[in-house]
Amino acid sequence: MSSSKLHPLYKQLLRAFTSRPSDLKTSGRLLAELKVVLIETGLIFPQTDYSTQDLVIAREILEIGAFWSIRTKAMPSFDRYFSQLQTFYNDYSSILPHSEREFPIRGLNLIRLLIQNRIADFHTTLESLPLPADELIANPFIRHPVNLERWLMEGSYSKVWNAREEAPAEEYKFFVDSLMGTIRNEIASCEEAAYESLPLKDAATLLFFRSQSEVLDFAKQRGWLIDLTRGVITFTQKGEEKLEIPKEKLIANNLAYARELEQIV
Amino acid sequence: MADVEMKDAKSKSDAKDDIATPPLSPVSEIKSNVTLIERAVSTLEPRFTIRVLRSLTALRKRLDDKALCDAISEIYPQDSQVRSSLLSWLPASPTQDESMEVDPSPSPKTPSETVPETEIYFRLLILHHLLASPSTYSEAINLANETVQKIQSLNRRSLDPIAARVWFALERAYELGGELSDARHLFLAAQRTASLRHDDETQASLINRLLRSYLHYSLYDQADKLISKTNFPTSAPNSQYARYHYYLGRIKAVQLDYTAAHTNLQQAIRRAPAPKLAPGFYQAVHKLFVVVELLMGDIPERSLFRHPVLEKALRGYFDIVKGELPVSYSVRTGSLSQFQTTLSAHAVSFESDRTYSLVARLRQNVIKTGIRRLSLSYSRISLRDICVKLHLDSEEDAEYIVGKAIRDGVIEGRIVHEKGWMECGGQKTGYGPEVSEMFSRRIGYCLELHNQSVKAMRYPLNAHRKDIVDAEGAREREKELAKGIQKGEIDEEDAMGGDF
């Protein structure tokens, strides 16, 4: 059986990944090889009985894979590893010993959903966590995304900005940049709706930019009008929507009523 | 110990029942039900079966071993196989010693006129009886499995309403036996079969079973997928609909789709049986309903919390409402912290209701409602005042929060950054396309109601024959008349006049 290959490869991976700084290139190559081995042994979607030890190793390989994808910023790959890990976390939770990487990975997944603005998914995932509700706040890995979500929903963007360095695990920092991107876009869309014009300097502070040139670039992306001499951004106004009578809809409705009345009388 | 006590209590209540209701003993009620079922099968009228099943809840509480044994012995002849297989599930009574032999695959060839529906009905009764005491749960699971297999091999449409109830009993057996997730694959397989056979009642029951099983394990993702992939049969009975709407409401609430959750829960409440009959369901739906209503920014009516059935169950939620009332009406000080204390005080009960995370979400709503109230009462307000009134940490926060509220359409207005205030836009006039939309929705509802009631009317079989005969007679007469006119025997004007 090819499980004889599993153990040496796994040891190599562990060495490559835990060395400081971790050897991402070798890890990637080893992960690809290990995935083939896992599929050959059927450990990737375990259906029959395997020894607990093999299952733990398989889980660990997938976990390293998930971390590795975040370090190399490969989101789709993280997504795949995470869904493969679901089997181990949910269905085998009574057989396998608890993995200390489980909650960091679940937390990372929550942040990923947050960044992609999939709030409904975020809440369904949160709801299905195997934790009683008051422990959600106690667990540092889960508390972080939960707080972020609350602030984002409230609109307390400055709190999000301040919390960006308080990541509970190293991997969380890899999300900071994309998180900032999400926040800036959120703020920008709020500003478009809420202001008629805004001084450049204030726009920079609101958007957490350090220099004016960054603001200018960002403004260009969003298509804002900039008056450089006065130093003011004007937001393009969405013209007042004209009140129009939806004729076709009204006609269709009336015809439908006529038909129904005909049936009754 | 508990077991013995329960049995004692049960026999006592049985005895009391016998004294209290002498007119109809369980045995005679079962017998009359059996005749009803037979009539249902012979006339192809499912409503007789449904009438029988309606009495199930009341009957269930009065069942005991002896009543069941007697009823079975009276319906089935001595040498019937069905009889022995049914009796084998009950504790042996002294007269039926030979019936202890379990026949695992009895072919139901009843010599007399009894239909298989009757047998399944008896099995259902025995199942409910077994579920009444914890010591027989494992037996109940076995019986339920065997019954279900039987139903599927029989494949009779007149069996559907009873089958739906059997599935319910199966779920209950697995749940009480503590292995609800083990039954899931059974439900999934049966659901496929049922939808292929257009067995609407079973399908409705099974979809609810599956949803319940998913939600019990917090698998909202799977539940959502199940809903999007299945069509809930429109002909399902009200009780199933009520459950379905409740589960749907739960899922939608978790997914932040409060409007949809609200509509579904309202439907569930409307379709639910009277509060006194099914207090558990009524309370569960209302708990969720109150939370969703709060999340939508509305305040539930006070009278709801004084309802005799709900008063006790909703106490924690009432405290939350009381905590929130000041915030939404006058934005008084300290209410956010009060909200927090209520939340922790009732954490355990929210946790067991599985509404904790929903209630926790209310926090951000408190702020949103506050801003909306402010924007209605002021035409211009400085950011600092907002910050003070809503207990926000800084003016900067206030600016972001107000900006977000404007973008999300919570309020109408703009921020003037240089002067540091918010200007609130005028209210929209009440006339526009929305009005006609509202009207058309209400008219649509009325028309739908009319159509549904027309559909719900029942017509006796073959009643239209009489009309056909009448119509033919009329045609004959007309022909004669026409002939007469042609011959000039009857004057046309006269004929007309006569008609009028």
XYZ file of C-alpha atoms in Angstrom, chain B residues 85-440:
356
model
C -47.323 -9.965 13.842
C -49.086 -6.962 15.339
C -49.524 -8.589 18.702
C -45.885 -9.577 18.837
C -44.997 -5.915 19.392
C -47.083 -5.730 22.505
C -46.194 -7.335 25.814
C -47.592 -10.854 25.854
C -51.061 -11.163 27.199
C -51.941 -14.530 28.784
C -54.308 -15.650 26.017
C -52.015 -15.041 23.086
C -49.008 -17.169 23.887
C -48.582 -18.569 20.407
C -48.461 -15.086 18.946
C -44.992 -14.466 20.365
C -43.396 -15.832 17.242
C -42.196 -12.884 15.324
C -42.802 -13.073 11.655
C -40.336 -10.735 10.029
C -41.845 -10.679 6.557
C -45.534 -11.364 6.813
C -47.290 -11.194 3.481
C -50.443 -9.306 4.268
C -52.978 -11.626 2.695
C -55.826 -10.943 5.010
C -58.623 -13.391 4.429
C -61.325 -10.990 5.499
C -62.128 -7.634 3.977
C -59.538 -5.716 6.059
C -57.320 -3.468 3.981
C -53.578 -2.951 4.486
C -54.320 0.625 5.547
C -55.871 -0.751 8.716
C -52.773 -2.714 9.530
C -50.546 0.304 9.081
C -52.924 2.311 11.224
C -52.547 -0.234 13.990
C -48.809 -0.144 13.614
C -48.929 3.608 13.969
C -50.954 3.296 17.161
C -48.548 0.744 18.594
C -45.638 2.997 17.665
C -47.101 5.908 19.562
C -47.787 3.634 22.448
C -44.197 2.381 22.504
C -42.900 5.942 22.381
C -44.776 6.797 25.541
C -42.233 5.103 27.786
C -38.435 5.283 27.465
C -37.877 1.563 28.003
C -39.406 0.674 24.641
C -37.631 3.216 22.429
C -35.407 0.674 20.724
C -38.417 -1.510 19.979
C -40.162 1.526 18.544
C -37.240 2.143 16.201
C -37.397 -1.454 14.938
C -41.138 -1.329 14.454
C -40.923 2.011 12.657
C -38.296 0.695 10.268
C -40.298 -2.403 9.500
C -43.478 -0.403 8.969
C -41.780 1.996 6.628
C -40.450 -0.853 4.518
C -43.901 -2.303 4.380
C -45.436 0.965 3.274
C -42.906 1.310 0.501
C -43.483 -2.188 -0.795
C -47.267 -1.719 -0.734
C -47.115 1.582 -2.645
C -50.789 2.509 -2.305
C -51.959 6.096 -2.696
C -54.732 5.641 -0.168
C -52.000 4.927 2.344
C -50.251 8.268 1.947
C -51.804 10.249 4.816
C -51.080 7.450 7.270
C -47.592 6.984 5.851
C -46.819 10.639 6.503
C -47.682 10.103 10.160
C -45.569 6.976 10.324
C -42.561 8.952 9.150
C -43.188 11.427 11.904
C -43.274 8.604 14.438
C -40.060 7.207 12.967
C -38.294 10.516 13.470
C -39.596 10.774 16.997
C -38.372 7.256 17.724
C -34.897 8.028 16.449
C -34.788 11.329 18.283
C -35.840 9.859 21.605
C -33.473 6.973 21.009
C -30.777 9.626 20.658
C -29.610 8.957 17.111
C -31.464 11.484 15.004
C -28.649 11.797 12.483
C -28.785 8.061 11.764
C -32.249 8.427 10.295
C -31.216 11.110 7.816
C -30.222 8.778 4.998
C -33.544 6.959 5.410
C -35.417 10.225 5.006
C -33.374 11.256 1.993
C -34.009 7.971 0.202
C -37.699 8.025 1.061
C -37.999 11.621 -0.050
C -36.730 10.689 -3.502
C -39.198 7.821 -3.746
C -42.060 9.953 -2.542
C -41.417 12.695 -5.067
C -41.213 10.142 -7.862
C -44.559 8.704 -6.823
C -46.135 12.165 -6.431
C -46.875 11.223 -2.905
C -47.413 14.785 -1.693
C -48.303 14.114 1.911
C -45.330 11.927 2.600
C -43.089 14.318 0.723
C -44.223 17.265 2.807
C -43.726 15.307 5.978
C -40.280 14.115 4.895
C -39.021 17.540 3.889
C -39.923 18.756 7.336
C -38.233 15.764 8.923
C -35.049 16.513 6.994
C -35.101 20.206 7.800
C -35.582 19.456 11.442
C -32.727 17.013 11.423
C -30.424 19.522 9.706
C -31.361 22.387 11.980
C -30.977 20.206 15.044
C -27.314 19.872 14.142
C -27.059 23.516 13.012
C -26.407 22.510 9.402
C -27.981 25.627 7.928
C -26.065 25.286 4.694
C -27.474 21.868 3.931
C -30.960 22.907 4.974
C -30.824 25.896 2.658
C -29.680 23.706 -0.213
C -32.456 21.215 0.461
C -35.035 23.995 0.241
C -33.657 25.354 -2.988
C -33.643 21.881 -4.542
C -37.091 20.710 -3.498
C -40.592 21.968 -4.103
C -42.783 21.880 -1.082
C -46.041 20.302 -2.294
C -48.821 22.890 -2.361
C -51.450 20.389 -1.338
C -49.710 19.683 1.945
C -51.855 19.878 5.066
C -51.721 22.968 7.240
C -49.785 21.365 10.027
C -46.931 20.508 7.696
C -47.041 23.951 6.158
C -46.795 25.578 9.556
C -43.677 23.574 10.362
C -42.145 24.247 6.970
C -42.661 27.985 7.335
C -41.140 27.901 10.781
C -37.990 26.156 9.562
C -37.793 28.485 6.597
C -38.120 31.457 8.908
C -35.276 30.160 11.032
C -32.962 29.734 8.079
C -33.789 33.124 6.610
C -33.230 34.813 9.951
C -29.762 33.305 10.202
C -29.017 34.481 6.667
C -29.970 38.059 7.625
C -32.974 38.030 5.325
C -35.323 39.375 7.967
C -38.174 40.356 5.674
C -38.462 36.835 4.312
C -38.090 35.399 7.799
C -40.849 37.672 9.044
C -43.297 36.632 6.310
C -42.574 32.973 6.870
C -42.975 33.136 10.601
C -46.211 35.044 10.227
C -47.489 32.298 7.943
C -46.397 29.702 10.470
C -48.331 31.473 13.204
C -51.437 31.760 11.063
C -51.370 28.132 10.049
C -50.534 26.795 13.466
C -53.265 25.107 15.481
C -54.912 27.007 18.319
C -52.425 28.086 21.007
C -54.043 25.988 23.707
C -53.803 22.820 21.605
C -50.176 23.119 20.613
C -48.561 25.530 23.073
C -45.029 24.299 22.353
C -45.071 25.190 18.704
C -46.865 28.453 19.359
C -44.225 29.504 21.861
C -41.295 28.452 19.704
C -42.544 30.396 16.706
C -43.282 33.463 18.769
C -39.853 33.490 20.351
C -38.268 33.663 16.952
C -40.903 36.037 15.665
C -40.263 38.583 18.400
C -36.531 38.531 17.744
C -36.967 38.929 14.007
C -39.413 41.757 14.504
C -36.913 43.529 16.727
C -34.168 42.944 14.184
C -36.331 44.606 11.565
C -36.554 47.646 13.789
C -40.163 47.163 14.852
C -41.399 46.786 18.385
C -43.686 43.795 18.947
C -47.056 44.581 20.505
C -47.250 44.490 24.255
C -50.387 42.392 24.285
C -48.348 39.550 22.780
C -46.342 39.276 25.971
C -49.495 39.061 28.078
C -50.936 36.135 26.130
C -51.597 33.354 28.649
C -49.676 30.749 26.656
C -46.759 32.999 25.849
C -46.327 35.031 29.002
C -43.888 32.755 30.751
C -41.977 31.616 27.676
C -41.328 35.112 26.401
C -40.173 36.712 29.633
C -36.541 37.025 28.583
C -37.533 38.527 25.277
C -39.811 40.983 26.992
C -36.871 42.225 29.037
C -34.950 42.763 25.831
C -37.842 44.743 24.415
C -38.056 46.794 27.566
C -34.345 47.353 27.339
C -34.658 48.488 23.791
C -37.753 50.588 24.064
C -35.961 53.581 25.546
C -33.360 53.435 22.833
C -35.761 53.471 19.973
C -38.243 55.939 21.373
C -36.312 58.562 23.201
C -32.696 57.466 22.916
C -32.294 57.682 26.638
C -28.983 57.092 28.322
C -27.630 53.771 29.401
C -29.931 51.529 27.449
C -27.137 49.875 25.511
C -25.540 48.735 28.717
C -28.935 47.615 29.967
C -29.281 45.560 26.805
C -25.973 43.910 27.579
C -26.986 42.989 31.120
C -30.295 41.521 29.961
C -28.457 39.516 27.374
C -26.127 37.955 29.898
C -28.901 37.434 32.435
C -30.983 35.379 30.018
C -28.067 33.824 28.125
C -28.983 30.297 29.185
C -32.572 30.467 28.039
C -31.612 32.139 24.740
C -28.998 29.459 24.296
C -31.541 26.671 24.718
C -33.926 28.433 22.343
C -31.033 28.753 19.885
C -31.669 32.439 19.490
C -28.607 33.732 21.307
C -26.654 34.827 18.275
C -29.765 36.419 16.800
C -30.405 38.366 19.965
C -26.756 39.405 20.044
C -27.193 40.859 16.570
C -29.765 43.251 17.957
C -26.978 45.497 19.232
C -26.248 47.001 15.862
C -29.953 47.392 15.299
C -30.261 49.428 18.424
C -27.865 51.941 16.903
C -29.574 51.926 13.537
C -33.002 52.498 15.034
C -31.537 55.294 17.102
C -30.201 57.086 14.038
C -33.502 56.723 12.272
C -35.400 58.231 15.162
C -32.896 61.105 15.302
C -33.228 61.805 11.601
C -36.999 61.972 11.961
C -36.969 64.369 14.868
C -34.191 66.749 13.792
C -33.704 68.547 10.540
C -30.076 69.180 11.399
C -27.963 67.677 14.133
C -24.264 67.858 14.874
C -22.196 64.708 14.803
C -21.107 65.293 18.346
C -24.703 65.237 19.553
C -25.304 61.978 17.730
C -22.216 60.588 19.350
C -23.415 61.595 22.825
C -26.992 60.428 22.361
C -26.082 57.025 20.978
C -23.097 56.437 23.246
C -20.641 56.060 20.426
C -16.946 56.135 21.126
C -15.926 59.043 18.935
C -17.199 61.602 16.452
C -15.213 59.841 13.809
C -17.229 56.704 14.425
C -20.428 58.690 14.307
C -19.499 60.050 10.912
C -18.858 56.604 9.484
C -21.997 55.175 11.017
C -24.202 57.952 9.710
C -22.576 57.644 6.287
C -23.333 53.962 6.230
C -26.906 54.526 7.335
C -27.397 56.965 4.457
C -25.939 54.534 1.969
C -28.030 51.632 3.237
C -31.134 53.739 2.860
C -31.955 53.724 6.573
C -32.209 57.512 6.556
C -32.353 60.248 3.944
C -29.884 63.013 4.330
C -26.326 64.147 3.887
C -23.311 64.965 5.948
C -21.737 68.385 5.739
C -18.205 67.552 6.727
C -16.838 71.089 7.065
C -19.514 72.095 9.544
C -19.647 68.705 11.222
C -23.358 68.098 11.096
C -25.898 65.897 9.424
C -28.725 67.376 7.410
C -31.793 65.240 7.223
C -33.692 65.113 3.987
C -37.405 65.746 3.799
C -39.746 62.853 3.943
C -41.082 61.421 0.739
C -44.671 62.144 -0.121
C -47.048 59.265 0.283
C -48.034 59.094 -3.358
C -46.033 57.296 -5.968
C -45.625 53.969 -7.628
C -45.215 52.315 -4.198
C -48.853 53.009 -3.419
C -50.136 51.172 -6.431
C -47.700 48.380 -5.689
C -49.082 48.094 -2.196
C -52.618 48.065 -3.529
C -51.862 45.440 -6.115
